Amino acid sequence: MNLFPRAEHFITADGSSTLILPGLNEQYHSIHGAIQESNIVYIQNGFNYSEVADINILEIGFGTGLNCLLTYTSFINSKSCKSVNYTAIEPLPIPFDLLEKLNYKNEINSFKINDVFRQIHSSISNEKIQITDHFSFTLISSTVQEFQDSEAKYDVIYFDAFGPDTQPEMWSFAIFEKMYSLLKPNGILVTYCAKGAVKRLLKSVGFKVENLPGPPGKREITRGLKQI
Ligand SMILES: C[S@@+](CC[C@H](N)C(=O)[O-])C[C@H]1O[C@@H](n2cnc3c(N)ncnc32)[C@H](O)[C@@H]1O
């Protein structure tokens, strides 16, 4: 059962869309700039930071699909990355009328971005689709708690849950232990959250934690490295 209020469309300071949850002081992205935030947290410090040529990405909290769209954009402009296998977890798909309001198709200047947006939002759970010959996408319609994957096969995890005040159960020892076990050696987890308690939890499951400069409106973000 979805216990969150119905989301509403909102234009952030860089002109790009996000969704807000009225009454909860919670939103899908920073109101200082959704595309700007996603580019700095997940693309710059996650996808671009990784040196893996055939990269497996896991996103926790797919939501609007913005991180996937920007990963695709960065991938098609990349000289070093040869393929992307993108898996996204989302238990609460966004209703069609709200998806239609998101302006990423206009705000992201990228080849066939319209088609990519449509494909990722109409995909069927657990069915891998090819967005291009070298970019595949799988949506998993479940919670991260239910998600089962026995292999440590991911190079990068985008951990993009609602904040600890809204959804404390997402920021637990058990979930970070699971994230750690799903990463390959030298894998990385990136998140916008820089709370001390979250960083201590990441350390306690084995991550080497880095504090990195955040996007406007946010002093720091966090990257955890699985160094073994
Ligand atoms: C901060 S928002 C999403 C941001 C998203 N990456 C985007 O760019 O739109 C958090 C997302 O986590 C999803 N979520 C809620 N509970 C979850 C759970 N138990 N497991 C995985 N995702 C969850 C929400 O539905 C929401 O889409």
Short mmCIF file of N, CA and C in Angstrom, two decimals, residues 36-146:
data_model
loop_
_atom_site.label_atom_id
_atom_site.label_comp_id
_atom_site.label_asym_id
_atom_site.label_seq_id
_atom_site.Cartn_x
_atom_site.Cartn_y
_atom_site.Cartn_z
N GLN A 36 20.52 19.46 -12.44
CA GLN A 36 21.82 19.86 -11.87
C GLN A 36 22.23 18.89 -10.75
N GLU A 37 21.30 18.58 -9.86
CA GLU A 37 21.61 17.68 -8.75
C GLU A 37 21.96 16.28 -9.25
N SER A 38 21.12 15.77 -10.12
CA SER A 38 21.34 14.41 -10.62
C SER A 38 22.69 14.31 -11.35
N ASN A 39 23.00 15.35 -12.13
CA ASN A 39 24.28 15.35 -12.86
C ASN A 39 25.47 15.33 -11.91
N ILE A 40 25.39 16.11 -10.83
CA ILE A 40 26.54 16.17 -9.92
C ILE A 40 26.63 14.92 -9.06
N VAL A 41 25.50 14.51 -8.47
CA VAL A 41 25.56 13.38 -7.53
C VAL A 41 25.83 12.06 -8.27
N TYR A 42 24.98 11.75 -9.23
CA TYR A 42 25.00 10.40 -9.79
C TYR A 42 25.87 10.27 -11.05
N ILE A 43 25.84 11.29 -11.91
CA ILE A 43 26.59 11.15 -13.16
C ILE A 43 28.07 11.47 -12.92
N GLN A 44 28.33 12.67 -12.41
CA GLN A 44 29.73 13.07 -12.20
C GLN A 44 30.45 12.18 -11.18
N ASN A 45 29.79 11.95 -10.04
CA ASN A 45 30.47 11.23 -8.95
C ASN A 45 30.19 9.74 -8.91
N GLY A 46 29.36 9.26 -9.81
CA GLY A 46 29.06 7.83 -9.89
C GLY A 46 29.47 7.27 -11.24
N PHE A 47 28.65 7.51 -12.24
CA PHE A 47 28.89 6.94 -13.58
C PHE A 47 30.24 7.39 -14.17
N ASN A 48 30.48 8.70 -14.19
CA ASN A 48 31.72 9.19 -14.80
C ASN A 48 32.95 8.85 -13.97
N TYR A 49 32.77 8.73 -12.66
CA TYR A 49 33.90 8.42 -11.78
C TYR A 49 34.37 6.97 -11.98
N SER A 50 33.43 6.09 -12.24
CA SER A 50 33.78 4.68 -12.42
C SER A 50 34.59 4.51 -13.71
N GLU A 51 35.60 3.65 -13.64
CA GLU A 51 36.42 3.44 -14.84
C GLU A 51 36.05 2.14 -15.54
N VAL A 52 34.96 1.53 -15.12
CA VAL A 52 34.56 0.24 -15.71
C VAL A 52 33.98 0.48 -17.11
N ALA A 53 34.47 -0.27 -18.08
CA ALA A 53 34.05 -0.04 -19.47
C ALA A 53 32.67 -0.65 -19.76
N ASP A 54 32.42 -1.83 -19.18
CA ASP A 54 31.10 -2.47 -19.35
C ASP A 54 30.44 -2.44 -17.98
N ILE A 55 29.64 -1.43 -17.77
CA ILE A 55 29.24 -1.09 -16.40
C ILE A 55 27.83 -1.59 -16.07
N ASN A 56 27.70 -2.13 -14.86
CA ASN A 56 26.40 -2.56 -14.32
C ASN A 56 25.97 -1.56 -13.26
N ILE A 57 24.84 -0.90 -13.50
CA ILE A 57 24.36 0.12 -12.56
C ILE A 57 23.07 -0.36 -11.91
N LEU A 58 22.94 -0.13 -10.61
CA LEU A 58 21.70 -0.41 -9.89
C LEU A 58 21.19 0.90 -9.30
N GLU A 59 19.93 1.23 -9.60
CA GLU A 59 19.35 2.43 -8.99
C GLU A 59 18.27 2.03 -7.99
N ILE A 60 18.39 2.58 -6.79
CA ILE A 60 17.36 2.36 -5.77
C ILE A 60 16.46 3.59 -5.77
N GLY A 61 15.22 3.41 -6.22
CA GLY A 61 14.27 4.53 -6.29
C GLY A 61 14.31 5.17 -7.66
N PHE A 62 13.71 4.51 -8.65
CA PHE A 62 13.76 4.95 -10.06
C PHE A 62 12.95 6.23 -10.29
N GLY A 63 11.78 6.31 -9.67
CA GLY A 63 10.97 7.53 -9.71
C GLY A 63 10.71 8.04 -11.12
N THR A 64 11.17 9.26 -11.39
CA THR A 64 10.93 9.91 -12.69
C THR A 64 11.81 9.37 -13.81
N GLY A 65 12.83 8.60 -13.45
CA GLY A 65 13.75 8.09 -14.47
C GLY A 65 14.85 9.07 -14.85
N LEU A 66 14.91 10.21 -14.15
CA LEU A 66 15.89 11.24 -14.53
C LEU A 66 17.34 10.71 -14.49
N ASN A 67 17.68 9.93 -13.48
CA ASN A 67 19.07 9.45 -13.40
C ASN A 67 19.41 8.53 -14.57
N CYS A 68 18.43 7.77 -15.00
CA CYS A 68 18.65 6.89 -16.15
C CYS A 68 18.82 7.71 -17.44
N LEU A 69 17.98 8.72 -17.61
CA LEU A 69 18.06 9.57 -18.81
C LEU A 69 19.42 10.27 -18.89
N LEU A 70 19.91 10.73 -17.74
CA LEU A 70 21.20 11.44 -17.75
C LEU A 70 22.37 10.45 -17.90
N THR A 71 22.19 9.24 -17.40
CA THR A 71 23.23 8.22 -17.61
C THR A 71 23.31 7.87 -19.10
N TYR A 72 22.16 7.72 -19.71
CA TYR A 72 22.12 7.44 -21.15
C TYR A 72 22.81 8.57 -21.93
N THR A 73 22.50 9.82 -21.55
CA THR A 73 23.08 10.98 -22.23
C THR A 73 24.60 10.99 -22.07
N SER A 74 25.05 10.72 -20.84
CA SER A 74 26.49 10.72 -20.61
C SER A 74 27.15 9.54 -21.36
N PHE A 75 26.46 8.43 -21.39
CA PHE A 75 26.99 7.24 -22.08
C PHE A 75 27.17 7.50 -23.58
N ILE A 76 26.17 8.09 -24.22
CA ILE A 76 26.31 8.25 -25.67
C ILE A 76 27.38 9.28 -26.03
N ASN A 77 27.79 10.08 -25.05
CA ASN A 77 28.88 11.04 -25.28
C ASN A 77 30.22 10.54 -24.75
N SER A 78 30.22 9.34 -24.16
CA SER A 78 31.44 8.85 -23.52
C SER A 78 32.34 8.12 -24.51
N LYS A 79 33.63 8.30 -24.34
CA LYS A 79 34.59 7.58 -25.18
C LYS A 79 35.09 6.33 -24.46
N SER A 80 35.01 6.33 -23.12
CA SER A 80 35.60 5.22 -22.37
C SER A 80 34.59 4.12 -22.01
N CYS A 81 33.33 4.47 -21.85
CA CYS A 81 32.34 3.46 -21.45
C CYS A 81 31.81 2.76 -22.70
N LYS A 82 31.86 1.42 -22.68
CA LYS A 82 31.47 0.66 -23.88
C LYS A 82 30.04 0.13 -23.81
N SER A 83 29.58 -0.17 -22.59
CA SER A 83 28.19 -0.63 -22.47
C SER A 83 27.66 -0.36 -21.07
N VAL A 84 26.34 -0.19 -21.01
CA VAL A 84 25.67 0.04 -19.72
C VAL A 84 24.53 -0.97 -19.59
N ASN A 85 24.52 -1.61 -18.42
CA ASN A 85 23.42 -2.50 -18.06
C ASN A 85 22.77 -1.88 -16.83
N TYR A 86 21.59 -1.27 -17.01
CA TYR A 86 20.98 -0.44 -15.97
C TYR A 86 19.79 -1.16 -15.36
N THR A 87 19.82 -1.36 -14.05
CA THR A 87 18.70 -1.99 -13.35
C THR A 87 18.13 -0.99 -12.36
N ALA A 88 16.81 -0.81 -12.39
CA ALA A 88 16.19 0.20 -11.52
C ALA A 88 15.09 -0.43 -10.69
N ILE A 89 15.10 -0.11 -9.40
CA ILE A 89 14.09 -0.66 -8.48
C ILE A 89 13.07 0.43 -8.15
N GLU A 90 11.79 0.09 -8.30
CA GLU A 90 10.75 1.08 -7.97
C GLU A 90 9.44 0.38 -7.64
N PRO A 91 8.98 0.48 -6.39
CA PRO A 91 7.70 -0.15 -6.05
C PRO A 91 6.47 0.72 -6.36
N LEU A 92 6.68 2.04 -6.54
CA LEU A 92 5.54 2.95 -6.67
C LEU A 92 5.64 3.76 -7.97
N PRO A 93 5.21 3.15 -9.09
CA PRO A 93 5.36 3.86 -10.37
C PRO A 93 4.56 5.16 -10.38
N ILE A 94 5.08 6.12 -11.12
CA ILE A 94 4.43 7.44 -11.20
C ILE A 94 3.26 7.36 -12.19
N PRO A 95 2.09 7.86 -11.78
CA PRO A 95 0.94 7.81 -12.70
C PRO A 95 1.23 8.55 -14.00
N PHE A 96 0.58 8.09 -15.06
CA PHE A 96 0.81 8.58 -16.41
C PHE A 96 0.61 10.10 -16.52
N ASP A 97 -0.43 10.62 -15.88
CA ASP A 97 -0.71 12.06 -16.02
C ASP A 97 0.42 12.91 -15.44
N LEU A 98 1.11 12.39 -14.41
CA LEU A 98 2.24 13.13 -13.85
C LEU A 98 3.49 12.97 -14.71
N LEU A 99 3.68 11.76 -15.23
CA LEU A 99 4.84 11.52 -16.12
C LEU A 99 4.79 12.49 -17.29
N GLU A 100 3.58 12.72 -17.80
CA GLU A 100 3.41 13.59 -18.97
C GLU A 100 3.83 15.02 -18.70
N LYS A 101 3.79 15.43 -17.42
CA LYS A 101 4.13 16.82 -17.09
C LYS A 101 5.64 17.03 -16.99
N LEU A 102 6.40 15.95 -16.82
CA LEU A 102 7.86 16.09 -16.65
C LEU A 102 8.48 16.64 -17.94
N ASN A 103 9.36 17.62 -17.80
CA ASN A 103 9.85 18.31 -19.00
C ASN A 103 11.24 17.85 -19.45
N TYR A 104 11.67 16.65 -19.03
CA TYR A 104 13.04 16.21 -19.34
C TYR A 104 13.29 16.09 -20.85
N LYS A 105 12.23 15.77 -21.59
CA LYS A 105 12.39 15.62 -23.05
C LYS A 105 12.85 16.95 -23.66
N ASN A 106 12.41 18.05 -23.06
CA ASN A 106 12.81 19.38 -23.58
C ASN A 106 14.09 19.88 -22.93
N GLU A 107 14.31 19.51 -21.69
CA GLU A 107 15.45 20.06 -20.94
C GLU A 107 16.75 19.29 -21.18
N ILE A 108 16.64 18.03 -21.62
CA ILE A 108 17.85 17.24 -21.88
C ILE A 108 18.05 17.17 -23.39
N ASN A 109 19.18 17.71 -23.80
CA ASN A 109 19.45 17.78 -25.23
C ASN A 109 20.24 16.55 -25.64
N SER A 110 19.51 15.52 -26.04
CA SER A 110 20.18 14.26 -26.30
C SER A 110 19.43 13.48 -27.37
N PHE A 111 20.18 12.75 -28.18
CA PHE A 111 19.61 12.01 -29.31
C PHE A 111 18.51 11.06 -28.84
N LYS A 112 17.33 11.18 -29.40
CA LYS A 112 16.20 10.27 -29.14
C LYS A 112 15.78 10.21 -27.67
N ILE A 113 15.95 11.30 -26.93
CA ILE A 113 15.63 11.27 -25.50
C ILE A 113 14.14 11.00 -25.26
N ASN A 114 13.32 11.49 -26.19
CA ASN A 114 11.88 11.25 -26.13
C ASN A 114 11.55 9.77 -26.13
N ASP A 115 12.20 9.05 -27.05
CA ASP A 115 11.98 7.60 -27.17
C ASP A 115 12.48 6.89 -25.91
N VAL A 116 13.63 7.32 -25.41
CA VAL A 116 14.20 6.67 -24.22
C VAL A 116 13.25 6.85 -23.04
N PHE A 117 12.73 8.06 -22.87
CA PHE A 117 11.79 8.34 -21.78
C PHE A 117 10.57 7.40 -21.89
N ARG A 118 10.04 7.29 -23.08
CA ARG A 118 8.85 6.44 -23.29
C ARG A 118 9.18 4.98 -23.01
N GLN A 119 10.34 4.53 -23.51
CA GLN A 119 10.70 3.12 -23.34
C GLN A 119 10.90 2.74 -21.87
N ILE A 120 11.62 3.57 -21.14
CA ILE A 120 11.91 3.17 -19.75
C ILE A 120 10.65 3.22 -18.88
N HIS A 121 9.72 4.11 -19.23
CA HIS A 121 8.50 4.20 -18.42
C HIS A 121 7.40 3.25 -18.87
N SER A 122 7.61 2.56 -19.98
CA SER A 122 6.58 1.59 -20.37
C SER A 122 7.11 0.17 -20.28
N SER A 123 8.28 0.01 -19.68
CA SER A 123 8.84 -1.34 -19.66
C SER A 123 8.16 -2.19 -18.59
N ILE A 124 8.23 -3.49 -18.80
CA ILE A 124 7.55 -4.45 -17.93
C ILE A 124 8.56 -4.97 -16.92
N SER A 125 8.09 -5.12 -15.70
CA SER A 125 9.00 -5.53 -14.62
C SER A 125 9.76 -6.80 -14.96
N ASN A 126 11.05 -6.75 -14.68
CA ASN A 126 11.94 -7.91 -14.87
C ASN A 126 12.25 -8.25 -16.32
N GLU A 127 11.79 -7.42 -17.27
CA GLU A 127 12.09 -7.70 -18.69
C GLU A 127 13.14 -6.73 -19.17
N LYS A 128 14.30 -7.28 -19.50
CA LYS A 128 15.39 -6.41 -19.96
C LYS A 128 15.09 -5.88 -21.36
N ILE A 129 15.22 -4.58 -21.55
CA ILE A 129 15.02 -4.02 -22.90
C ILE A 129 16.32 -3.37 -23.37
N GLN A 130 16.52 -3.36 -24.69
CA GLN A 130 17.69 -2.69 -25.26
C GLN A 130 17.27 -1.29 -25.70
N ILE A 131 17.86 -0.29 -25.06
CA ILE A 131 17.58 1.10 -25.44
C ILE A 131 18.41 1.43 -26.69
N THR A 132 19.66 0.98 -26.67
CA THR A 132 20.50 0.99 -27.87
C THR A 132 21.22 -0.37 -27.87
N ASP A 133 22.05 -0.61 -28.84
CA ASP A 133 22.78 -1.89 -28.88
C ASP A 133 23.59 -2.09 -27.61
N HIS A 134 24.04 -1.01 -27.01
CA HIS A 134 24.95 -1.13 -25.86
C HIS A 134 24.42 -0.50 -24.58
N PHE A 135 23.12 -0.25 -24.54
CA PHE A 135 22.52 0.28 -23.31
C PHE A 135 21.24 -0.50 -23.04
N SER A 136 21.29 -1.34 -21.99
CA SER A 136 20.10 -2.12 -21.65
C SER A 136 19.50 -1.61 -20.35
N PHE A 137 18.22 -1.88 -20.18
CA PHE A 137 17.49 -1.35 -19.03
C PHE A 137 16.52 -2.40 -18.51
N THR A 138 16.51 -2.58 -17.19
CA THR A 138 15.54 -3.49 -16.56
C THR A 138 14.90 -2.78 -15.39
N LEU A 139 13.58 -2.72 -15.41
CA LEU A 139 12.84 -2.16 -14.28
C LEU A 139 12.42 -3.31 -13.39
N ILE A 140 12.62 -3.16 -12.08
CA ILE A 140 12.16 -4.17 -11.14
C ILE A 140 11.10 -3.51 -10.25
N SER A 141 9.87 -3.97 -10.39
CA SER A 141 8.77 -3.35 -9.64
C SER A 141 8.65 -3.97 -8.25
N SER A 142 9.62 -3.67 -7.42
CA SER A 142 9.54 -4.19 -6.05
C SER A 142 10.24 -3.20 -5.12
N THR A 143 10.16 -3.46 -3.85
CA THR A 143 10.91 -2.64 -2.91
C THR A 143 12.35 -3.15 -2.87
N VAL A 144 13.23 -2.30 -2.39
CA VAL A 144 14.62 -2.75 -2.23
C VAL A 144 14.68 -3.87 -1.19
N GLN A 145 13.77 -3.84 -0.24
CA GLN A 145 13.75 -4.87 0.80
C GLN A 145 13.44 -6.23 0.19
N GLU A 146 12.52 -6.26 -0.79
CA GLU A 146 12.13 -7.54 -1.42
C GLU A 146 13.10 -7.97 -2.51
#
